[in-house]
Amino acid sequence: MADKKHNEDLVVLRPEGLYCPAGDFHIDPWKPVRRAVITHGHGDHARRGMGCYFTTRASLPILHWRLGADQNYTVNEYGEPFTLGNARVSLHPAGHVLGSAQVRIEVGERVWVASGDYKRQPDPTCVPFEVIACDTFITEATFGLPIYRWPETRAVVQEISAWRKDCAAKDQAAVLYCYALGKAQRVLAELLSVDNEPVWLHGAVDTGVAVYRSAGIDMVETHPVAEAEKHFDFAGKLIIAPPSAAGSPWLRRFKRAQHGFASGWMRVRGNRRRGNYDRGFILSDHADWPDLLRTVKETGAREVIATHGNTDALVSVLNASGIHTRIFDTDFGGDD
């Protein structure tokens, strides 16, 4: 009976990734396939080597940046349906990063939604998450534990600004690590109403900021560190760099500096200590525990499939509440 049930599923797990048999396409595959529907541009969701890519129009500049403009892309507006095989497919806002999407799949009278990564907090750099009614909801569970609850973004960005000013008083630079796609741009956009001091950027972040600016996203003034004069004094400046820059020779530019990390993982103090950061700022582009539960309820799904992250706790709680829940073990990472 179990095999028959899975054969009827609109999305199944294959070695290449999540696969829709009725539509003959994969969602965010991790191995080369003929047709890939891409939810967003992060490296663990968008990979090179696919025959053709289906994505949102807003995500296309990011895929050009990450995968190259020479790939075979088909773009659609949010909510615009298109047909793949016997499946009616449409992409809907996920609120994760610019252009991010959930995948709605309709076959006959059944509707499944694969969320990709998503969040419910406001974000000035992308369209807010849209609740899609469905029979089965495939949800991420990156922060699927009750300890993960996010503070208001405005309060976190005010903390970042206050930290920079404190560093200025101590004649130090403030080096903030955060992911180059999505998080860095979100911080810069939120800073617009909090701090008018220009921000300096690592080259990897500067490229992504240029992509967002070309899409019309307003952010605080920025300059690439590489263009600063040789003996420029960065004391009192906020510098944004990717986590990979921590401990690298690139930091020698800043003789006196404190180091902070903006991530949902900073909710756990041990993560900050292990990373040897002076400050941790709790800021995530994923749904926290309350929003995972709220979203499942609002979709009205009778069945939930949890993927990457802390799936076990979410499955346990949802099953106890009467929602049949199971797990897809995927290769998606836990970056935030």
mmCIF file of C-alpha atoms in Angstrom:
data_model
loop_
_atom_site.group_PDB
_atom_site.id
_atom_site.type_symbol
_atom_site.label_atom_id
_atom_site.label_comp_id
_atom_site.label_asym_id
_atom_site.label_seq_id
_atom_site.Cartn_x
_atom_site.Cartn_y
_atom_site.Cartn_z
ATOM 1 C CA MET A 1 0.000 0.000 0.000
ATOM 2 C CA ALA A 2 2.878 2.332 0.829
ATOM 3 C CA ASP A 3 4.400 2.031 -2.667
ATOM 4 C CA LYS A 4 1.025 2.698 -4.307
ATOM 5 C CA LYS A 5 0.559 5.750 -2.098
ATOM 6 C CA HIS A 6 3.949 7.203 -3.041
ATOM 7 C CA ASN A 7 3.367 6.520 -6.747
ATOM 8 C CA GLU A 8 0.342 8.759 -6.478
ATOM 9 C CA ASP A 9 2.292 11.577 -4.836
ATOM 10 C CA LEU A 10 2.666 14.763 -6.858
ATOM 11 C CA VAL A 11 6.237 15.130 -5.567
ATOM 12 C CA VAL A 12 8.569 12.264 -4.695
ATOM 13 C CA LEU A 13 12.168 12.105 -3.535
ATOM 14 C CA ARG A 14 14.692 10.873 -6.087
ATOM 15 C CA PRO A 15 18.527 10.783 -6.040
ATOM 16 C CA GLU A 16 18.534 13.970 -8.123
ATOM 17 C CA GLY A 17 16.145 15.795 -5.788
ATOM 18 C CA LEU A 18 12.414 16.456 -5.432
ATOM 19 C CA TYR A 19 10.608 15.204 -8.548
ATOM 20 C CA CYS A 20 7.104 15.719 -9.926
ATOM 21 C CA PRO A 21 6.210 12.624 -11.991
ATOM 22 C CA ALA A 22 3.089 14.169 -13.548
ATOM 23 C CA GLY A 23 5.047 17.194 -14.750
ATOM 24 C CA ASP A 24 8.369 15.437 -15.356
ATOM 25 C CA PHE A 25 10.389 18.123 -13.594
ATOM 26 C CA HIS A 26 12.526 18.512 -10.483
ATOM 27 C CA ILE A 27 12.457 21.230 -7.823
ATOM 28 C CA ASP A 28 15.871 22.661 -6.825
ATOM 29 C CA PRO A 29 17.672 19.441 -7.914
ATOM 30 C CA TRP A 30 21.187 18.763 -6.656
ATOM 31 C CA LYS A 31 22.192 16.665 -9.675
ATOM 32 C CA PRO A 32 21.810 17.499 -13.397
ATOM 33 C CA VAL A 33 18.282 16.962 -14.756
ATOM 34 C CA ARG A 34 16.385 17.939 -17.886
ATOM 35 C CA ARG A 35 13.930 20.407 -16.332
ATOM 36 C CA ALA A 36 14.481 22.245 -13.035
ATOM 37 C CA VAL A 37 12.053 24.566 -11.280
ATOM 38 C CA ILE A 38 14.213 26.814 -9.077
ATOM 39 C CA THR A 39 12.772 28.398 -5.953
ATOM 40 C CA HIS A 40 15.615 30.926 -5.437
ATOM 41 C CA GLY A 41 19.262 31.653 -6.115
ATOM 42 C CA HIS A 42 21.080 30.318 -3.037
ATOM 43 C CA GLY A 43 23.774 27.813 -3.917
ATOM 44 C CA ASP A 44 22.062 24.852 -2.249
ATOM 45 C CA HIS A 45 18.955 25.398 -4.395
ATOM 46 C CA ALA A 46 20.266 26.678 -7.749
ATOM 47 C CA ARG A 47 23.040 24.658 -9.342
ATOM 48 C CA ARG A 48 24.652 24.604 -12.757
ATOM 49 C CA GLY A 49 24.172 21.706 -15.181
ATOM 50 C CA MET A 50 20.398 21.619 -15.689
ATOM 51 C CA GLY A 51 18.880 21.298 -19.161
ATOM 52 C CA CYS A 52 16.550 24.234 -18.568
ATOM 53 C CA TYR A 53 15.537 26.382 -15.617
ATOM 54 C CA PHE A 54 12.071 27.660 -14.697
ATOM 55 C CA THR A 55 12.087 30.546 -12.250
ATOM 56 C CA THR A 56 10.512 33.885 -11.369
ATOM 57 C CA ARG A 57 11.314 37.001 -13.370
ATOM 58 C CA ALA A 58 12.566 38.690 -10.190
ATOM 59 C CA SER A 59 15.025 35.840 -9.568
ATOM 60 C CA LEU A 60 16.551 35.913 -13.056
ATOM 61 C CA PRO A 61 19.266 38.572 -12.342
ATOM 62 C CA ILE A 62 20.392 36.515 -9.344
ATOM 63 C CA LEU A 63 20.607 33.327 -11.407
ATOM 64 C CA HIS A 64 22.582 35.209 -14.050
ATOM 65 C CA TRP A 65 24.995 36.235 -11.278
ATOM 66 C CA ARG A 66 25.223 32.790 -9.703
ATOM 67 C CA LEU A 67 24.903 30.434 -12.711
ATOM 68 C CA GLY A 68 25.706 32.640 -15.710
ATOM 69 C CA ALA A 69 23.513 34.241 -18.358
ATOM 70 C CA ASP A 70 24.260 31.474 -20.859
ATOM 71 C CA GLN A 71 21.839 28.967 -19.285
ATOM 72 C CA ASN A 72 18.421 28.056 -20.717
ATOM 73 C CA TYR A 73 15.947 30.073 -18.609
ATOM 74 C CA THR A 74 12.168 30.329 -18.744
ATOM 75 C CA VAL A 75 10.777 33.031 -16.462
ATOM 76 C CA ASN A 76 7.279 33.626 -15.148
ATOM 77 C CA GLU A 77 5.642 36.308 -13.066
ATOM 78 C CA TYR A 78 4.370 35.422 -9.603
ATOM 79 C CA GLY A 79 1.063 33.590 -9.895
ATOM 80 C CA GLU A 80 1.324 33.123 -13.671
ATOM 81 C CA PRO A 81 0.425 29.471 -14.432
ATOM 82 C CA PHE A 82 2.352 27.346 -16.903
ATOM 83 C CA THR A 83 2.067 23.721 -17.922
ATOM 84 C CA LEU A 84 4.717 21.046 -17.557
ATOM 85 C CA GLY A 85 3.530 17.611 -18.655
ATOM 86 C CA ASN A 86 0.204 16.988 -16.958
ATOM 87 C CA ALA A 87 0.873 19.473 -14.164
ATOM 88 C CA ARG A 88 -0.324 23.067 -13.897
ATOM 89 C CA VAL A 89 2.479 24.930 -12.154
ATOM 90 C CA SER A 90 2.754 28.447 -10.725
ATOM 91 C CA LEU A 91 5.287 30.273 -8.558
ATOM 92 C CA HIS A 92 4.276 32.346 -5.548
ATOM 93 C CA PRO A 93 6.189 34.655 -3.179
ATOM 94 C CA ALA A 94 8.163 32.951 -0.414
ATOM 95 C CA GLY A 95 9.488 36.103 1.306
ATOM 96 C CA HIS A 96 12.936 34.520 1.650
ATOM 97 C CA VAL A 97 15.149 36.623 -0.702
ATOM 98 C CA LEU A 98 14.589 38.650 -3.867
ATOM 99 C CA GLY A 99 12.659 36.532 -6.381
ATOM 100 C CA SER A 100 12.164 33.568 -4.047
ATOM 101 C CA ALA A 101 9.151 31.381 -4.732
ATOM 102 C CA GLN A 102 6.981 28.562 -3.547
ATOM 103 C CA VAL A 103 5.998 26.019 -6.204
ATOM 104 C CA ARG A 104 2.268 25.303 -6.553
ATOM 105 C CA ILE A 105 1.504 22.076 -8.440
ATOM 106 C CA GLU A 106 -2.020 21.211 -9.540
ATOM 107 C CA VAL A 107 -2.885 17.841 -11.076
ATOM 108 C CA GLY A 108 -6.566 17.028 -11.444
ATOM 109 C CA GLU A 109 -8.258 18.118 -8.245
ATOM 110 C CA ARG A 110 -5.133 17.869 -6.100
ATOM 111 C CA VAL A 111 -2.847 20.759 -5.127
ATOM 112 C CA TRP A 112 0.607 20.446 -3.575
ATOM 113 C CA VAL A 113 2.867 23.315 -2.590
ATOM 114 C CA ALA A 114 6.646 23.033 -2.158
ATOM 115 C CA SER A 115 7.681 26.026 -0.076
ATOM 116 C CA GLY A 116 11.416 26.127 -0.702
ATOM 117 C CA ASP A 117 12.901 28.395 1.976
ATOM 118 C CA TYR A 118 10.526 31.014 3.356
ATOM 119 C CA LYS A 119 9.924 33.525 6.130
ATOM 120 C CA ARG A 120 6.952 35.517 7.417
ATOM 121 C CA GLN A 121 8.797 38.558 8.813
ATOM 122 C CA PRO A 122 8.621 41.781 6.745
ATOM 123 C CA ASP A 123 11.581 42.276 4.400
ATOM 124 C CA PRO A 124 11.919 45.440 2.262
ATOM 125 C CA THR A 125 13.995 43.570 -0.340
ATOM 126 C CA CYS A 126 11.409 41.019 -1.470
ATOM 127 C CA VAL A 127 7.698 40.372 -1.924
ATOM 128 C CA PRO A 128 5.997 39.061 1.267
ATOM 129 C CA PHE A 129 5.180 35.364 1.678
ATOM 130 C CA GLU A 130 1.822 34.351 0.221
ATOM 131 C CA VAL A 131 -0.264 31.664 1.895
ATOM 132 C CA ILE A 132 -1.394 29.095 -0.700
ATOM 133 C CA ALA A 133 -4.210 26.697 0.164
ATOM 134 C CA CYS A 134 -3.199 23.128 -0.632
ATOM 135 C CA ASP A 135 -3.753 19.463 0.131
ATOM 136 C CA THR A 136 -0.080 18.738 0.860
ATOM 137 C CA PHE A 137 2.490 21.300 2.010
ATOM 138 C CA ILE A 138 6.219 20.599 1.714
ATOM 139 C CA THR A 139 7.819 22.825 4.304
ATOM 140 C CA GLU A 140 11.386 23.605 5.172
ATOM 141 C CA ALA A 141 12.348 23.064 8.828
ATOM 142 C CA THR A 142 15.715 24.819 9.089
ATOM 143 C CA PHE A 143 14.746 26.291 12.466
ATOM 144 C CA GLY A 144 12.185 23.667 13.433
ATOM 145 C CA LEU A 145 12.721 23.773 17.188
ATOM 146 C CA PRO A 146 10.741 25.776 19.797
ATOM 147 C CA ILE A 147 13.873 27.685 20.869
ATOM 148 C CA TYR A 148 13.964 29.526 17.539
ATOM 149 C CA ARG A 149 11.854 32.690 17.843
ATOM 150 C CA TRP A 150 12.870 35.878 16.081
ATOM 151 C CA PRO A 151 12.879 39.391 17.550
ATOM 152 C CA GLU A 152 11.521 42.281 15.490
ATOM 153 C CA THR A 153 13.867 43.115 12.623
ATOM 154 C CA ARG A 154 13.855 46.834 13.393
ATOM 155 C CA ALA A 155 15.126 46.172 16.918
ATOM 156 C CA VAL A 156 17.942 43.967 15.581
ATOM 157 C CA VAL A 157 19.064 46.566 13.039
ATOM 158 C CA GLN A 158 19.039 49.227 15.753
ATOM 159 C CA GLU A 159 21.330 46.929 17.760
ATOM 160 C CA ILE A 160 23.688 46.739 14.777
ATOM 161 C CA SER A 161 23.734 50.523 14.459
ATOM 162 C CA ALA A 162 24.355 50.963 18.183
ATOM 163 C CA TRP A 163 27.189 48.435 17.984
ATOM 164 C CA ARG A 164 28.831 50.414 15.158
ATOM 165 C CA LYS A 165 28.604 53.603 17.182
ATOM 166 C CA ASP A 166 30.082 51.848 20.209
ATOM 167 C CA CYS A 167 32.950 50.625 18.023
ATOM 168 C CA ALA A 168 33.433 54.214 16.805
ATOM 169 C CA ALA A 169 33.733 55.400 20.402
ATOM 170 C CA LYS A 170 36.444 52.772 20.915
ATOM 171 C CA ASP A 171 38.250 53.720 17.681
ATOM 172 C CA GLN A 172 37.430 50.321 16.157
ATOM 173 C CA ALA A 173 35.813 49.062 12.976
ATOM 174 C CA ALA A 174 32.665 46.886 13.128
ATOM 175 C CA VAL A 175 32.930 43.881 10.810
ATOM 176 C CA LEU A 176 29.548 42.189 10.350
ATOM 177 C CA TYR A 177 29.427 38.754 8.739
ATOM 178 C CA CYS A 178 26.266 37.763 6.923
ATOM 179 C CA TYR A 179 25.373 35.857 3.772
ATOM 180 C CA ALA A 180 26.125 37.680 0.556
ATOM 181 C CA LEU A 181 22.756 36.949 -1.068
ATOM 182 C CA GLY A 182 19.714 38.207 0.787
ATOM 183 C CA LYS A 183 20.866 38.867 4.340
ATOM 184 C CA ALA A 184 23.426 41.560 3.491
ATOM 185 C CA GLN A 185 20.943 43.425 1.288
ATOM 186 C CA ARG A 186 18.211 43.127 3.915
ATOM 187 C CA VAL A 187 20.494 44.714 6.545
ATOM 188 C CA LEU A 188 21.437 47.530 4.162
ATOM 189 C CA ALA A 189 17.800 48.209 3.292
ATOM 190 C CA GLU A 190 16.709 48.227 6.942
ATOM 191 C CA LEU A 191 19.593 50.569 7.856
ATOM 192 C CA LEU A 192 18.104 53.267 5.614
ATOM 193 C CA SER A 193 15.773 54.422 8.374
ATOM 194 C CA VAL A 194 18.195 53.810 11.255
ATOM 195 C CA ASP A 195 21.741 54.934 10.351
ATOM 196 C CA ASN A 196 22.913 57.194 7.508
ATOM 197 C CA GLU A 197 26.590 56.250 7.778
ATOM 198 C CA PRO A 198 27.870 54.663 4.517
ATOM 199 C CA VAL A 199 28.666 50.944 4.770
ATOM 200 C CA TRP A 200 31.775 49.284 3.342
ATOM 201 C CA LEU A 201 31.512 45.956 1.550
ATOM 202 C CA HIS A 202 33.576 42.873 0.835
ATOM 203 C CA GLY A 203 33.749 42.204 -2.915
ATOM 204 C CA ALA A 204 31.442 39.152 -2.713
ATOM 205 C CA VAL A 205 28.781 41.248 -0.997
ATOM 206 C CA ASP A 206 29.266 44.242 -3.298
ATOM 207 C CA THR A 207 28.366 42.137 -6.352
ATOM 208 C CA GLY A 208 25.074 41.032 -4.823
ATOM 209 C CA VAL A 209 24.259 44.575 -3.724
ATOM 210 C CA ALA A 210 24.710 45.748 -7.319
ATOM 211 C CA VAL A 211 22.234 43.065 -8.466
ATOM 212 C CA TYR A 212 19.674 44.218 -5.904
ATOM 213 C CA ARG A 213 20.157 47.899 -6.771
ATOM 214 C CA SER A 214 19.581 47.082 -10.449
ATOM 215 C CA ALA A 215 16.272 45.506 -9.372
ATOM 216 C CA GLY A 216 15.242 48.799 -7.737
ATOM 217 C CA ILE A 217 15.867 47.853 -4.098
ATOM 218 C CA ASP A 218 16.732 50.914 -1.966
ATOM 219 C CA MET A 219 19.645 50.484 0.430
ATOM 220 C CA VAL A 220 21.960 52.705 2.454
ATOM 221 C CA GLU A 221 25.009 54.131 0.643
ATOM 222 C CA THR A 222 27.785 51.574 0.183
ATOM 223 C CA HIS A 223 31.394 51.456 -0.995
ATOM 224 C CA PRO A 224 33.622 48.483 -1.800
ATOM 225 C CA VAL A 225 36.530 48.071 0.621
ATOM 226 C CA ALA A 226 38.777 47.392 -2.381
ATOM 227 C CA GLU A 227 38.310 50.999 -3.529
ATOM 228 C CA ALA A 228 39.392 52.582 -0.229
ATOM 229 C CA GLU A 229 42.727 54.399 -0.172
ATOM 230 C CA LYS A 230 45.667 52.332 1.059
ATOM 231 C CA HIS A 231 45.808 53.820 4.564
ATOM 232 C CA PHE A 232 42.109 54.591 4.940
ATOM 233 C CA ASP A 233 41.031 54.445 8.592
ATOM 234 C CA PHE A 234 37.975 52.176 8.980
ATOM 235 C CA ALA A 235 37.474 53.010 12.661
ATOM 236 C CA GLY A 236 33.793 53.697 13.274
ATOM 237 C CA LYS A 237 32.769 52.128 9.961
ATOM 238 C CA LEU A 238 30.416 49.183 9.467
ATOM 239 C CA ILE A 239 31.882 46.607 7.109
ATOM 240 C CA ILE A 240 29.786 43.739 5.748
ATOM 241 C CA ALA A 241 31.539 40.552 4.675
ATOM 242 C CA PRO A 242 30.524 36.939 3.956
ATOM 243 C CA PRO A 243 31.176 34.380 6.724
ATOM 244 C CA SER A 244 33.989 32.910 4.623
ATOM 245 C CA ALA A 245 36.008 36.112 5.232
ATOM 246 C CA ALA A 246 36.283 35.406 8.970
ATOM 247 C CA GLY A 247 39.910 34.687 9.869
ATOM 248 C CA SER A 248 41.123 35.456 6.344
ATOM 249 C CA PRO A 249 44.056 37.744 5.367
ATOM 250 C CA TRP A 250 41.455 40.208 4.003
ATOM 251 C CA LEU A 251 40.793 41.348 7.577
ATOM 252 C CA ARG A 252 44.291 42.834 7.862
ATOM 253 C CA ARG A 253 42.841 46.002 6.330
ATOM 254 C CA PHE A 254 41.142 46.671 9.665
ATOM 255 C CA LYS A 255 43.812 47.033 12.345
ATOM 256 C CA ARG A 256 41.319 47.467 15.194
ATOM 257 C CA ALA A 257 37.977 45.742 14.797
ATOM 258 C CA GLN A 258 35.155 43.910 16.513
ATOM 259 C CA HIS A 259 33.434 41.041 14.722
ATOM 260 C CA GLY A 260 29.718 40.211 14.653
ATOM 261 C CA PHE A 261 27.519 37.675 12.861
ATOM 262 C CA ALA A 262 23.901 38.194 11.749
ATOM 263 C CA SER A 263 22.066 34.863 11.594
ATOM 264 C CA GLY A 264 19.232 32.910 13.131
ATOM 265 C CA TRP A 265 21.900 30.564 14.502
ATOM 266 C CA MET A 266 22.933 33.374 16.874
ATOM 267 C CA ARG A 267 19.811 32.500 18.855
ATOM 268 C CA VAL A 268 22.030 29.844 20.475
ATOM 269 C CA ARG A 269 24.849 31.441 22.490
ATOM 270 C CA GLY A 270 27.124 28.441 21.953
ATOM 271 C CA ASN A 271 27.184 29.152 18.212
ATOM 272 C CA ARG A 272 28.469 32.678 18.876
ATOM 273 C CA ARG A 273 31.164 31.384 21.220
ATOM 274 C CA ARG A 274 32.278 28.679 18.782
ATOM 275 C CA GLY A 275 32.535 31.294 16.019
ATOM 276 C CA ASN A 276 34.517 33.582 18.360
ATOM 277 C CA TYR A 277 32.272 36.529 17.482
ATOM 278 C CA ASP A 278 32.188 39.614 19.699
ATOM 279 C CA ARG A 279 28.500 40.092 18.913
ATOM 280 C CA GLY A 280 25.686 37.936 17.579
ATOM 281 C CA PHE A 281 22.587 39.446 15.958
ATOM 282 C CA ILE A 282 19.493 37.240 15.616
ATOM 283 C CA LEU A 283 18.319 37.848 12.062
ATOM 284 C CA SER A 284 17.061 35.037 9.844
ATOM 285 C CA ASP A 285 15.597 34.678 6.366
ATOM 286 C CA HIS A 286 13.779 31.502 7.428
ATOM 287 C CA ALA A 287 10.538 30.977 9.349
ATOM 288 C CA ASP A 288 10.941 30.586 13.096
ATOM 289 C CA TRP A 289 9.112 27.919 15.107
ATOM 290 C CA PRO A 290 5.847 29.861 15.644
ATOM 291 C CA ASP A 291 5.706 30.830 11.974
ATOM 292 C CA LEU A 292 6.318 27.261 10.804
ATOM 293 C CA LEU A 293 3.288 26.103 12.800
ATOM 294 C CA ARG A 294 1.202 29.140 11.768
ATOM 295 C CA THR A 295 1.972 28.615 8.097
ATOM 296 C CA VAL A 296 1.051 24.928 8.132
ATOM 297 C CA LYS A 297 -2.269 25.800 9.771
ATOM 298 C CA GLU A 298 -3.039 28.622 7.338
ATOM 299 C CA THR A 299 -2.446 26.467 4.232
ATOM 300 C CA GLY A 300 -5.143 24.060 5.427
ATOM 301 C CA ALA A 301 -2.963 21.147 4.327
ATOM 302 C CA ARG A 302 -4.109 17.717 5.421
ATOM 303 C CA GLU A 303 -0.605 16.374 4.950
ATOM 304 C CA VAL A 304 2.794 17.977 5.562
ATOM 305 C CA ILE A 305 6.209 16.850 4.385
ATOM 306 C CA ALA A 306 9.144 18.379 6.273
ATOM 307 C CA THR A 307 12.527 18.825 4.604
ATOM 308 C CA HIS A 308 15.994 19.899 5.675
ATOM 309 C CA GLY A 309 16.750 21.141 9.140
ATOM 310 C CA ASN A 310 15.173 20.079 12.420
ATOM 311 C CA THR A 311 12.427 17.961 10.909
ATOM 312 C CA ASP A 312 11.903 15.496 13.768
ATOM 313 C CA ALA A 313 10.464 17.990 16.267
ATOM 314 C CA LEU A 314 8.142 19.502 13.675
ATOM 315 C CA VAL A 315 6.916 16.091 12.557
ATOM 316 C CA SER A 316 6.254 15.059 16.150
ATOM 317 C CA VAL A 317 4.229 18.166 16.976
ATOM 318 C CA LEU A 318 2.201 18.148 13.752
ATOM 319 C CA ASN A 319 1.401 14.438 13.967
ATOM 320 C CA ALA A 320 0.245 14.949 17.557
ATOM 321 C CA SER A 321 -2.080 17.698 16.338
ATOM 322 C CA GLY A 322 -3.681 15.345 13.807
ATOM 323 C CA ILE A 323 -1.843 16.458 10.648
ATOM 324 C CA HIS A 324 -0.215 13.518 8.904
ATOM 325 C CA THR A 325 3.446 14.490 8.567
ATOM 326 C CA ARG A 326 6.478 12.749 7.120
ATOM 327 C CA ILE A 327 10.030 13.653 6.103
ATOM 328 C CA PHE A 328 11.959 14.127 2.854
ATOM 329 C CA ASP A 329 15.677 13.834 3.630
ATOM 330 C CA THR A 330 17.287 16.253 1.201
ATOM 331 C CA ASP A 331 20.755 17.613 0.487
ATOM 332 C CA PHE A 332 19.679 21.183 1.210
ATOM 333 C CA GLY A 333 22.027 22.994 3.583
ATOM 334 C CA GLY A 334 21.424 24.908 6.773
ATOM 335 C CA ASP A 335 22.775 28.291 5.742
ATOM 336 C CA ASP A 336 21.001 31.386 6.935
#
